[in-house]
């Protein structure tokens, strides 16, 4: 064996100090470093949390959320349930699904149970050893699941059902309502079952199980788990859901029949019913199973996207969904191809895949199964998903566009790549702009996957019901919101890529709808050529709320940096065919 390098020796020494916590010399982290680490998590940069750095950092300190979650101190631009609360590095990384960072923080000795409600943590004995002894993806998945559930916990939840904590009911906050069983457990209860060895052949090591009825929180079999919880008397919600399931099934069937009759009366053709999930029973498995039968699937032409082509790429194992991890992309592929065996395997504990994980356009396996008409996959996804309601899309009536003024930027007669570029003022009425603002506020911000993205955040939306038709007169399957909330955010000279839909059509033009104005900076500049760069300006378009910019994909363009006086800059972008 060769000699160890200095880096290897330091890593080995750091691992030893982590295993023997008393030897770790941890120091508080200053505010500038905290913000740098949190911004690094946003940008998928895990370099701040190597084991050599973690052994010198106080990982369990509580910190304010990153400043870019707010704009102007009033409006929250990051729809995070925990905004305004202090958080730890591992809780923030788990909520943002930065799995590599969560893994490194677990190795570095971070306590996933520390929160503002439990500043000292509520970890049971042996939690650290249990996290290190299971497969890393199982540990990361468990931390992410409980962290996401804790963000949505209700402070006033009844703790009487958390019987595992003992006769005095000293529950460790927050109290979480488990899915699918509906039992109320504190965080310590969940971690205690995680640390325990399997008690039957149906249990797997590294699973997060309900502390009351030991139902798995993320594997199929919700009906059996709920029935066991109701019989044990651990959860009143489970018994209420059981008694309400039959009534809800009748209501769902009646609603489906009424929707079918209404669709037939409106003009025939293919049916376009609602794909609903029973919110009336609190998202319990019995309620979800009740609506698993009377599916009303989305009409194929409601979503004009490339899922048909993607799902046929069996040789690529679903990695055509580039913005998803390979296993989550495989779950979307399995849902669309009715491969229920693969879908159930992927949502097992050892696979570490959340069926609520969406691609960049918000399409979960449940959404894909509904769109593709795969009833078996939809049933499996309903029983295993944490939050089935994420697959819902809501249609709203939209007004028509009147009185828009058009201005030609580059004449269609010119031999320029941007020939035919135009800008339309007043293209979109204010009521529609307000609805788009509300839509953006409800969407999560996507990770910054590429360093070339610049200082902007993006939110993606799959327009399954034609929200964007009044904007450009045609369905827009994939819409992207771009938010510039930091001074200096812009994009260098580039050209846009085209998109091919399920029918083989290839997009030709880009549209940009400005949802906010910039008094200074933030212009979109059409260039003469990429080789000449910034010095070859053909036209500069200033962001004005309601202004619509249309130009060919091949037209070179850039986005000038946003200055502090022009923040925030928010726009909607998409492709035209």
Coordinates of C-alpha atoms in Angstrom, one line a residue:
X1 CA 0.0 0.0 0.0
X2 CA 1.3 3.4 -0.9
X3 CA 1.8 6.3 1.4
X4 CA -1.2 8.4 2.4
X5 CA -1.4 11.9 1.1
X6 CA -2.0 14.8 3.5
X7 CA -5.6 15.1 2.3
X8 CA -6.3 11.4 3.0
X9 CA -4.8 11.6 6.5
X10 CA -6.9 14.7 7.3
X11 CA -10.0 13.0 6.1
X12 CA -9.3 9.8 8.1
X13 CA -8.6 11.9 11.2
X14 CA -11.9 13.9 10.6
X15 CA -13.9 10.7 10.3
X16 CA -12.4 9.5 13.6
X17 CA -13.3 12.7 15.4
X18 CA -16.9 12.5 14.0
X19 CA -17.3 9.0 15.3
X20 CA -16.0 10.2 18.7
X21 CA -18.0 13.4 19.0
X22 CA -16.1 14.5 22.1
X23 CA -13.0 14.9 20.0
X24 CA -14.6 17.2 17.4
X25 CA -13.5 20.8 17.8
X26 CA -16.6 22.6 16.5
X27 CA -16.8 26.4 16.3
X28 CA -19.8 28.7 15.6
X29 CA -20.2 29.8 12.1
X30 CA -20.3 33.5 11.3
X31 CA -23.2 35.1 9.5
X32 CA -21.3 35.6 6.2
X33 CA -20.3 32.0 6.1
X34 CA -23.8 30.9 6.9
X35 CA -25.2 32.8 3.9
X36 CA -22.5 31.5 1.7
X37 CA -23.3 27.9 2.7
X38 CA -27.0 28.4 2.2
X39 CA -26.5 30.0 -1.2
X40 CA -24.2 27.2 -2.1
X41 CA -27.0 24.7 -1.3
X42 CA -29.3 26.6 -3.6
X43 CA -26.8 26.3 -6.4
X44 CA -26.1 22.5 -5.7
X45 CA -22.6 23.4 -4.3
X46 CA -21.7 20.9 -1.6
X47 CA -18.1 21.9 -1.2
X48 CA -18.8 23.7 2.0
X49 CA -19.8 20.5 3.8
X50 CA -16.9 18.1 3.2
X51 CA -16.0 16.0 6.3
X52 CA -12.9 18.0 7.0
X53 CA -14.9 21.2 7.1
X54 CA -17.9 19.7 9.0
X55 CA -15.7 18.5 11.9
X56 CA -14.7 22.2 12.5
X57 CA -18.2 23.7 12.1
X58 CA -21.1 23.9 14.5
X59 CA -23.6 22.0 12.2
X60 CA -26.6 22.2 14.6
X61 CA -26.9 25.9 14.9
X62 CA -30.1 27.7 13.9
X63 CA -29.8 30.3 11.2
X64 CA -32.1 32.7 9.4
X65 CA -33.3 31.6 5.9
X66 CA -31.4 33.0 2.9
X67 CA -32.1 36.6 2.0
X68 CA -33.3 35.8 -1.5
X69 CA -36.4 34.3 0.0
X70 CA -37.7 37.8 0.4
X71 CA -37.9 40.8 -1.9
X72 CA -38.4 44.2 -0.5
X73 CA -39.1 42.7 2.9
X74 CA -42.8 42.2 2.2
X75 CA -43.5 39.5 -0.4
X76 CA -42.2 36.0 0.0
X77 CA -40.7 34.8 -3.3
X78 CA -39.8 31.4 -2.0
X79 CA -42.9 29.3 -1.1
X80 CA -41.3 27.6 1.8
X81 CA -43.5 26.7 4.7
X82 CA -40.6 27.5 7.1
X83 CA -39.8 30.9 5.7
X84 CA -39.4 33.3 8.6
X85 CA -38.2 30.5 11.0
X86 CA -34.6 29.7 11.8
X87 CA -33.3 26.5 10.3
X88 CA -30.3 24.2 10.3
X89 CA -28.1 23.3 7.4
X90 CA -29.3 19.8 7.1
X91 CA -33.0 20.8 7.4
X92 CA -32.6 23.4 4.7
X93 CA -30.7 21.0 2.5
X94 CA -33.3 18.2 3.0
X95 CA -36.2 20.6 2.2
X96 CA -34.4 21.8 -0.9
X97 CA -33.7 18.1 -1.8
X98 CA -30.0 18.6 -2.0
X99 CA -29.3 14.9 -1.4
X100 CA -25.5 15.0 -1.8
X101 CA -25.3 17.8 0.8
X102 CA -27.6 15.9 3.2
X103 CA -25.4 12.8 2.8
X104 CA -22.2 14.8 3.6
X105 CA -23.9 16.5 6.6
X106 CA -25.0 13.1 8.0
X107 CA -21.4 11.9 7.6
X108 CA -20.2 15.1 9.3
X109 CA -22.4 14.4 12.3
X110 CA -25.3 16.8 11.9
X111 CA -28.4 16.2 14.0
X112 CA -31.5 16.1 11.8
X113 CA -33.8 16.6 14.8
X114 CA -32.7 20.1 15.7
X115 CA -35.3 22.7 14.9
X116 CA -36.5 26.0 16.3
X117 CA -39.1 24.1 18.3
X118 CA -36.5 21.7 19.7
X119 CA -33.2 23.6 19.8
X120 CA -31.4 20.8 21.6
X121 CA -32.8 18.2 19.3
X122 CA -35.0 15.2 20.1
X123 CA -32.9 12.4 18.7
X124 CA -33.3 9.0 20.3
X125 CA -30.3 7.0 21.5
X126 CA -28.4 5.4 18.6
X127 CA -29.8 7.6 15.8
X128 CA -26.4 8.6 14.5
X129 CA -25.2 5.0 14.4
X130 CA -28.5 4.0 12.6
X131 CA -28.0 6.7 10.0
X132 CA -24.5 5.5 9.3
X133 CA -25.4 1.8 9.3
X134 CA -28.1 1.9 6.6
X135 CA -27.7 2.5 2.9
X136 CA -26.8 6.2 2.3
X137 CA -29.8 6.8 0.0
X138 CA -32.1 5.4 2.7
X139 CA -30.7 7.7 5.4
X140 CA -31.0 10.7 3.1
X141 CA -34.5 9.8 2.1
X142 CA -35.6 9.4 5.8
X143 CA -34.1 12.8 6.7
X144 CA -35.7 14.5 3.7
X145 CA -39.1 12.9 4.4
X146 CA -39.3 13.9 8.0
X147 CA -37.9 17.4 7.3
X148 CA -40.5 18.1 4.6
X149 CA -43.3 16.8 6.9
X150 CA -42.0 18.9 9.7
X151 CA -42.1 22.1 7.5
X152 CA -45.9 21.5 7.0
X153 CA -46.6 20.4 10.6
X154 CA -49.5 22.1 12.4
X155 CA -48.5 23.7 15.8
X156 CA -51.9 23.0 17.3
X157 CA -52.1 19.3 16.3
X158 CA -53.7 17.1 18.9
X159 CA -51.0 15.1 20.7
X160 CA -53.2 12.7 22.5
X161 CA -52.6 10.0 19.8
X162 CA -48.9 10.0 20.2
X163 CA -49.1 7.2 22.7
X164 CA -45.5 5.9 22.1
X165 CA -44.1 8.8 24.0
X166 CA -45.3 7.4 27.3
X167 CA -48.1 8.1 29.8
X168 CA -46.9 11.7 30.3
X169 CA -47.1 12.4 26.6
X170 CA -43.9 14.3 26.5
X171 CA -43.9 14.6 22.7
X172 CA -41.0 16.1 20.9
X173 CA -42.2 19.0 18.7
X174 CA -43.4 19.2 16.1
X175 CA -46.3 16.7 15.9
X176 CA -46.7 15.1 12.5
X177 CA -49.7 13.4 11.0
X178 CA -48.4 10.3 9.3
X179 CA -49.4 9.2 5.8
X180 CA -51.0 6.8 4.9
X181 CA -52.2 5.7 8.4
X182 CA -53.1 9.2 9.7
X183 CA -51.7 8.6 13.2
X184 CA -50.2 11.6 15.1
X185 CA -46.6 11.1 16.1
X186 CA -43.9 13.3 17.3
X187 CA -40.5 13.4 15.5
X188 CA -38.8 11.4 18.2
X189 CA -41.3 8.6 17.6
X190 CA -40.5 8.4 14.0
X191 CA -36.8 8.3 14.5
X192 CA -37.2 5.7 17.2
X193 CA -38.9 3.3 14.8
X194 CA -36.1 4.1 12.3
X195 CA -33.5 3.0 14.7
X196 CA -35.3 -0.2 15.7
X197 CA -34.6 -3.5 13.8
X198 CA -37.3 -4.9 11.6
X199 CA -40.0 -6.7 13.6
X200 CA -41.5 -8.8 10.8
X201 CA -40.6 -10.0 7.3
X202 CA -42.6 -7.3 5.7
X203 CA -40.4 -4.6 7.3
X204 CA -37.1 -3.4 5.9
X205 CA -34.2 -1.9 7.7
X206 CA -34.0 1.9 7.2
X207 CA -37.7 2.5 6.8
X208 CA -39.5 5.4 8.4
X209 CA -42.5 3.9 10.1
X210 CA -45.4 5.3 12.2
X211 CA -44.6 5.2 15.9
X212 CA -48.1 4.1 16.7
X213 CA -49.0 1.4 14.2
X214 CA -45.7 0.8 12.5
X215 CA -47.2 1.6 9.1
X216 CA -44.5 2.4 6.5
X217 CA -44.8 6.1 5.5
X218 CA -43.7 5.7 1.9
X219 CA -44.4 2.2 0.6
X220 CA -47.5 0.7 -0.9
X221 CA -50.1 -1.1 1.3
X222 CA -51.9 1.9 2.7
X223 CA -55.2 0.1 3.2
X224 CA -53.6 -2.5 5.5
X225 CA -51.7 0.1 7.4
X226 CA -54.8 2.2 8.0
X227 CA -56.9 -0.7 9.0
X228 CA -54.3 -1.7 11.6
X229 CA -54.2 1.8 13.0
X230 CA -58.0 2.0 13.2
X231 CA -58.2 -1.4 15.0
X232 CA -55.5 -0.5 17.4
X233 CA -57.4 2.7 18.3
X234 CA -54.3 4.9 17.8
X235 CA -55.8 7.4 15.5
X236 CA -59.3 8.9 15.3
X237 CA -58.5 10.3 11.9
X238 CA -57.9 6.8 10.5
X239 CA -61.3 5.5 11.8
X240 CA -63.1 8.6 10.4
X241 CA -61.4 8.0 7.1
X242 CA -62.5 4.3 7.0
X243 CA -66.1 5.2 7.7
X244 CA -66.1 8.0 5.2
X245 CA -64.5 6.0 2.4
X246 CA -67.6 4.3 1.1
X247 CA -69.6 7.5 1.1
X248 CA -66.8 9.4 -0.7
X249 CA -66.6 6.6 -3.3
X250 CA -70.2 7.1 -4.2
X251 CA -69.7 10.9 -4.5
X252 CA -66.7 10.4 -6.7
X253 CA -68.5 8.1 -9.0
X254 CA -71.5 10.4 -9.3
X255 CA -69.2 13.4 -10.0
X256 CA -67.3 11.4 -12.7
X257 CA -70.6 10.4 -14.3
X258 CA -71.8 14.0 -14.3
X259 CA -68.6 15.2 -15.8
X260 CA -68.8 12.6 -18.6
X261 CA -72.4 13.6 -19.4
X262 CA -71.4 17.3 -19.4
X263 CA -68.5 16.6 -21.8
X264 CA -70.8 14.6 -24.1
X265 CA -73.3 17.5 -24.2
X266 CA -70.6 20.1 -24.9
X267 CA -69.6 18.6 -28.3
X268 CA -68.4 15.0 -28.1
X269 CA -64.9 14.1 -29.0
X270 CA -62.5 12.7 -26.4
X271 CA -63.5 13.2 -22.8
X272 CA -61.6 15.7 -20.6
X273 CA -62.7 15.1 -17.0
X274 CA -61.0 16.1 -13.8
X275 CA -58.4 14.0 -12.2
X276 CA -59.3 14.4 -8.5
X277 CA -57.9 13.3 -5.2
X278 CA -60.2 13.0 -2.2
X279 CA -59.3 16.0 0.0
X280 CA -62.5 15.4 2.0
X281 CA -60.9 12.5 3.9
X282 CA -57.7 14.2 4.7
X283 CA -55.6 12.4 2.0
X284 CA -56.0 9.0 3.8
X285 CA -55.3 5.8 1.8
X286 CA -58.9 4.8 1.9
X287 CA -60.0 8.0 0.4
X288 CA -57.3 7.8 -2.2
X289 CA -58.3 4.2 -3.0
X290 CA -61.9 5.4 -3.3
X291 CA -61.0 7.7 -6.2
X292 CA -58.5 5.2 -7.8
X293 CA -61.4 3.6 -9.6
X294 CA -63.4 6.4 -11.3
X295 CA -60.4 8.1 -13.0
X296 CA -61.3 10.9 -15.4
X297 CA -58.1 11.2 -17.4
X298 CA -56.9 14.3 -19.1
X299 CA -57.5 14.4 -22.8
X300 CA -54.2 13.7 -24.7
X301 CA -54.3 17.0 -26.6
X302 CA -54.6 19.0 -23.3
X303 CA -50.9 18.6 -22.7
X304 CA -48.8 19.2 -25.8
X305 CA -45.4 17.9 -24.7
X306 CA -42.8 15.3 -25.5
X307 CA -43.9 12.6 -23.1
X308 CA -44.9 10.2 -25.9
X309 CA -41.4 10.4 -27.4
X310 CA -39.7 10.3 -24.0
X311 CA -41.7 7.3 -22.7
X312 CA -40.8 5.3 -25.8
X313 CA -37.1 5.7 -25.1
X314 CA -36.9 2.4 -23.2
X315 CA -33.1 2.2 -23.8
X316 CA -32.5 5.5 -22.0
X317 CA -34.1 4.2 -18.8
X318 CA -36.1 7.3 -18.3
X319 CA -33.1 9.7 -18.1
X320 CA -34.7 11.9 -20.7
X321 CA -36.1 13.8 -17.8
X322 CA -32.7 15.5 -17.4
X323 CA -33.7 17.7 -14.4
X324 CA -34.6 14.6 -12.3
X325 CA -32.3 12.2 -10.5
X326 CA -32.1 8.9 -12.4
X327 CA -34.3 7.0 -10.0
X328 CA -37.0 9.7 -9.9
X329 CA -36.9 9.9 -13.7
X330 CA -37.3 6.1 -13.9
X331 CA -40.4 6.5 -11.7
X332 CA -41.9 9.0 -14.2
X333 CA -41.1 6.6 -17.0
X334 CA -42.6 3.6 -15.1
X335 CA -45.8 5.6 -14.4
X336 CA -46.3 6.5 -18.0
X337 CA -45.6 3.0 -19.3
X338 CA -47.8 1.2 -16.8
X339 CA -44.9 -0.6 -15.3
X340 CA -46.3 -1.0 -11.8
X341 CA -43.7 -3.5 -10.7
X342 CA -40.9 -1.0 -11.3
X343 CA -43.0 1.8 -9.7
X344 CA -43.5 -0.2 -6.5
X345 CA -39.8 -1.2 -6.5
X346 CA -38.7 2.4 -6.8
X347 CA -40.9 3.6 -3.9
X348 CA -39.4 1.0 -1.5
X349 CA -37.2 2.1 1.3
X350 CA -34.0 0.9 -0.2
X351 CA -34.6 2.8 -3.5
X352 CA -35.2 6.1 -1.7
X353 CA -37.5 7.6 -4.4
X354 CA -40.3 10.0 -3.5
X355 CA -43.3 9.7 -5.8
X356 CA -44.1 13.3 -5.1
X357 CA -40.8 14.3 -6.8
X358 CA -41.7 16.3 -9.9
X359 CA -39.7 17.1 -13.0
X360 CA -38.9 20.7 -13.8
X361 CA -42.5 21.2 -15.1
X362 CA -44.1 19.9 -12.0
X363 CA -45.1 16.5 -13.5
X364 CA -45.1 13.8 -10.8
X365 CA -45.5 10.1 -11.6
X366 CA -49.1 10.5 -10.6
X367 CA -49.6 13.3 -13.1
X368 CA -47.9 11.3 -15.8
X369 CA -50.1 8.2 -15.1
X370 CA -53.2 10.3 -15.3
X371 CA -52.2 12.0 -18.6
X372 CA -51.2 8.6 -20.1
X373 CA -54.3 6.9 -19.0
X374 CA -52.4 4.3 -17.0
X375 CA -54.9 3.3 -14.3
X376 CA -52.7 0.7 -12.7
X377 CA -49.8 3.1 -12.3
X378 CA -52.1 5.8 -11.1
X379 CA -53.5 3.5 -8.4
X380 CA -50.0 2.6 -7.3
X381 CA -48.9 6.2 -7.2
X382 CA -52.0 7.3 -5.2
X383 CA -51.2 4.7 -2.6
X384 CA -47.5 5.5 -2.3
X385 CA -47.4 9.3 -2.8
X386 CA -46.9 11.6 0.2
X387 CA -49.1 14.4 -1.2
X388 CA -51.3 13.3 -4.1
X389 CA -52.9 16.7 -4.4
X390 CA -49.7 18.0 -6.1
X391 CA -50.9 16.3 -9.3
X392 CA -53.9 18.6 -9.5
X393 CA -54.2 21.5 -11.9
X394 CA -57.0 24.1 -11.7
X395 CA -58.5 25.8 -14.6
X396 CA -59.7 29.4 -14.4
X397 CA -61.7 31.5 -16.9
X398 CA -59.4 33.9 -18.8
X399 CA -60.4 37.1 -20.6
X400 CA -59.5 37.8 -24.3
X401 CA -56.8 40.2 -25.3
X402 CA -57.9 43.5 -26.8
X403 CA -56.2 46.7 -27.9
X404 CA -52.6 45.3 -28.1
X405 CA -50.1 47.5 -29.8
X406 CA -47.4 45.8 -32.0
X407 CA -43.9 47.2 -32.8
X408 CA -41.5 45.5 -35.2
X409 CA -38.0 45.1 -34.0
X410 CA -36.4 43.3 -36.9
X411 CA -38.2 43.3 -40.2
X412 CA -39.2 39.9 -41.6
X413 CA -37.6 40.9 -45.0
X414 CA -34.1 41.2 -43.5
X415 CA -31.7 38.3 -43.9
X416 CA -31.1 38.2 -40.1
X417 CA -31.6 35.3 -37.8
X418 CA -34.0 37.4 -35.8
X419 CA -36.1 38.5 -38.7
X420 CA -39.7 38.9 -37.6
X421 CA -39.0 39.8 -34.0
X422 CA -41.7 41.9 -32.5
X423 CA -42.8 43.4 -29.2
X424 CA -46.4 43.8 -28.2
X425 CA -47.5 46.3 -25.5
X426 CA -50.7 45.6 -23.6
X427 CA -50.7 42.1 -25.0
X428 CA -52.0 40.6 -21.8
X429 CA -54.8 42.1 -19.7
X430 CA -54.2 42.8 -16.0
X431 CA -56.6 40.1 -14.7
X432 CA -54.5 37.5 -16.5
X433 CA -51.3 39.0 -15.2
X434 CA -52.6 38.8 -11.6
X435 CA -53.5 35.2 -12.1
X436 CA -50.0 34.5 -13.4
X437 CA -48.6 36.2 -10.3
X438 CA -50.7 34.0 -8.1
X439 CA -49.6 30.9 -10.1
X440 CA -45.9 31.9 -9.7
X441 CA -46.4 32.4 -5.9
X442 CA -47.7 28.9 -5.6
X443 CA -44.8 27.2 -7.4
X444 CA -41.6 26.0 -5.8
X445 CA -38.3 27.5 -7.1
X446 CA -36.2 24.9 -9.0
X447 CA -32.6 24.2 -8.1
X448 CA -29.9 26.1 -10.0
X449 CA -28.5 23.2 -12.0
X450 CA -26.1 25.0 -14.2
X451 CA -23.5 27.7 -13.4
X452 CA -24.4 29.4 -16.7
X453 CA -27.9 30.1 -15.4
X454 CA -26.8 33.3 -13.8
X455 CA -28.2 34.9 -10.7
X456 CA -31.8 33.9 -11.4
X457 CA -34.3 31.4 -10.0
X458 CA -36.8 29.4 -12.1
X459 CA -40.2 27.9 -11.5
X460 CA -41.7 25.5 -14.0
X461 CA -45.3 24.7 -14.8
X462 CA -46.9 22.2 -17.1
X463 CA -50.0 23.9 -18.6
X464 CA -52.3 21.0 -18.8
X465 CA -55.5 23.1 -19.1
X466 CA -54.6 25.9 -21.4
X467 CA -53.7 28.8 -19.1
X468 CA -51.4 30.3 -21.7
X469 CA -53.8 30.2 -24.7
X470 CA -54.8 33.9 -24.3
X471 CA -51.1 34.9 -24.3
X472 CA -50.0 33.6 -27.7
X473 CA -53.2 32.0 -29.0
X474 CA -52.0 28.4 -28.7
X475 CA -51.6 25.9 -25.8
X476 CA -48.2 26.3 -24.1
X477 CA -47.4 23.0 -22.5
X478 CA -44.2 24.1 -20.7
X479 CA -44.0 27.5 -19.1
X480 CA -41.0 28.8 -17.2
X481 CA -41.0 31.7 -14.7
X482 CA -37.6 33.5 -14.4
X483 CA -37.0 35.5 -11.3
X484 CA -34.1 38.0 -10.9
X485 CA -34.1 38.9 -7.3
X486 CA -30.4 39.7 -6.9
X487 CA -28.6 42.7 -8.3
X488 CA -26.3 41.6 -11.1
X489 CA -28.5 38.9 -12.4
X490 CA -28.4 38.5 -16.2
X491 CA -27.5 36.2 -19.1
X492 CA -24.6 36.3 -21.5
X493 CA -25.1 36.3 -25.3
X494 CA -26.7 33.0 -26.5
X495 CA -29.3 31.5 -28.7
X496 CA -32.3 29.4 -27.6
X497 CA -32.8 25.7 -28.2
X498 CA -35.9 24.4 -29.9
X499 CA -38.3 21.8 -28.4
X500 CA -40.0 19.0 -30.3
X501 CA -43.5 18.0 -29.2
X502 CA -45.3 14.6 -29.3
X503 CA -46.5 15.1 -32.8
X504 CA -43.0 15.8 -34.2
X505 CA -43.4 19.6 -34.5
X506 CA -40.3 21.6 -33.6
X507 CA -40.6 25.0 -32.0
X508 CA -39.3 28.0 -33.9
X509 CA -39.9 31.1 -31.7
X510 CA -39.4 32.2 -28.1
X511 CA -41.9 34.4 -26.3
X512 CA -41.1 36.4 -23.2
X513 CA -43.9 38.0 -21.1
X514 CA -42.7 40.5 -18.6
X515 CA -44.6 40.3 -15.3
X516 CA -42.8 43.2 -13.7
X517 CA -41.1 46.3 -15.0
X518 CA -37.5 47.5 -14.5
X519 CA -36.9 51.2 -14.3
X520 CA -33.3 50.6 -14.9
X521 CA -31.3 47.6 -16.2
X522 CA -32.7 44.2 -17.1
X523 CA -33.2 44.8 -20.8
X524 CA -33.4 41.9 -23.3
X525 CA -31.1 42.8 -26.1
X526 CA -31.3 41.3 -29.6
X527 CA -27.8 41.1 -31.2
X528 CA -26.4 41.2 -34.7
X529 CA -24.4 38.1 -34.1
X530 CA -22.9 36.0 -31.3
X531 CA -19.3 36.6 -32.6
X532 CA -19.7 40.4 -32.2
X533 CA -21.2 40.0 -28.8
X534 CA -22.5 42.9 -26.7
X535 CA -21.3 45.5 -29.2
X536 CA -23.8 44.4 -31.9
X537 CA -27.1 45.6 -30.6
X538 CA -30.1 45.4 -32.9
X539 CA -32.8 46.2 -30.5
X540 CA -33.1 46.6 -26.7
X541 CA -36.4 45.8 -25.0
X542 CA -37.1 47.3 -21.6
X543 CA -39.2 45.1 -19.2
X544 CA -42.7 46.6 -18.8
X545 CA -45.5 44.7 -17.1
X546 CA -47.7 43.1 -19.7
X547 CA -45.2 43.5 -22.5
X548 CA -44.8 40.5 -24.8
X549 CA -41.6 39.9 -26.8
X550 CA -41.5 37.4 -29.7
X551 CA -38.3 36.4 -31.6
X552 CA -36.9 33.3 -33.4
X553 CA -34.8 30.8 -31.4
X554 CA -31.8 31.5 -33.7
X555 CA -31.7 35.2 -32.9
X556 CA -28.6 36.0 -30.7
X557 CA -29.7 37.8 -27.5
X558 CA -28.6 38.6 -24.0
X559 CA -30.2 39.8 -20.7
X560 CA -28.5 42.8 -19.3
X561 CA -27.8 42.7 -15.5
X562 CA -30.5 43.8 -13.2
X563 CA -29.5 46.7 -10.9
X564 CA -30.8 47.1 -7.3
X565 CA -33.3 49.8 -8.4
X566 CA -34.9 47.4 -10.9
X567 CA -35.5 44.5 -8.6
X568 CA -37.3 42.2 -8.8
X569 CA -37.5 41.2 -12.5
X570 CA -40.0 38.5 -13.2
X571 CA -40.9 37.1 -16.6
X572 CA -42.7 34.2 -18.2
X573 CA -40.9 32.3 -21.0
X574 CA -41.9 29.6 -23.4
X575 CA -41.7 28.2 -27.0
X576 CA -44.0 28.7 -29.9
X577 CA -44.5 26.3 -32.8

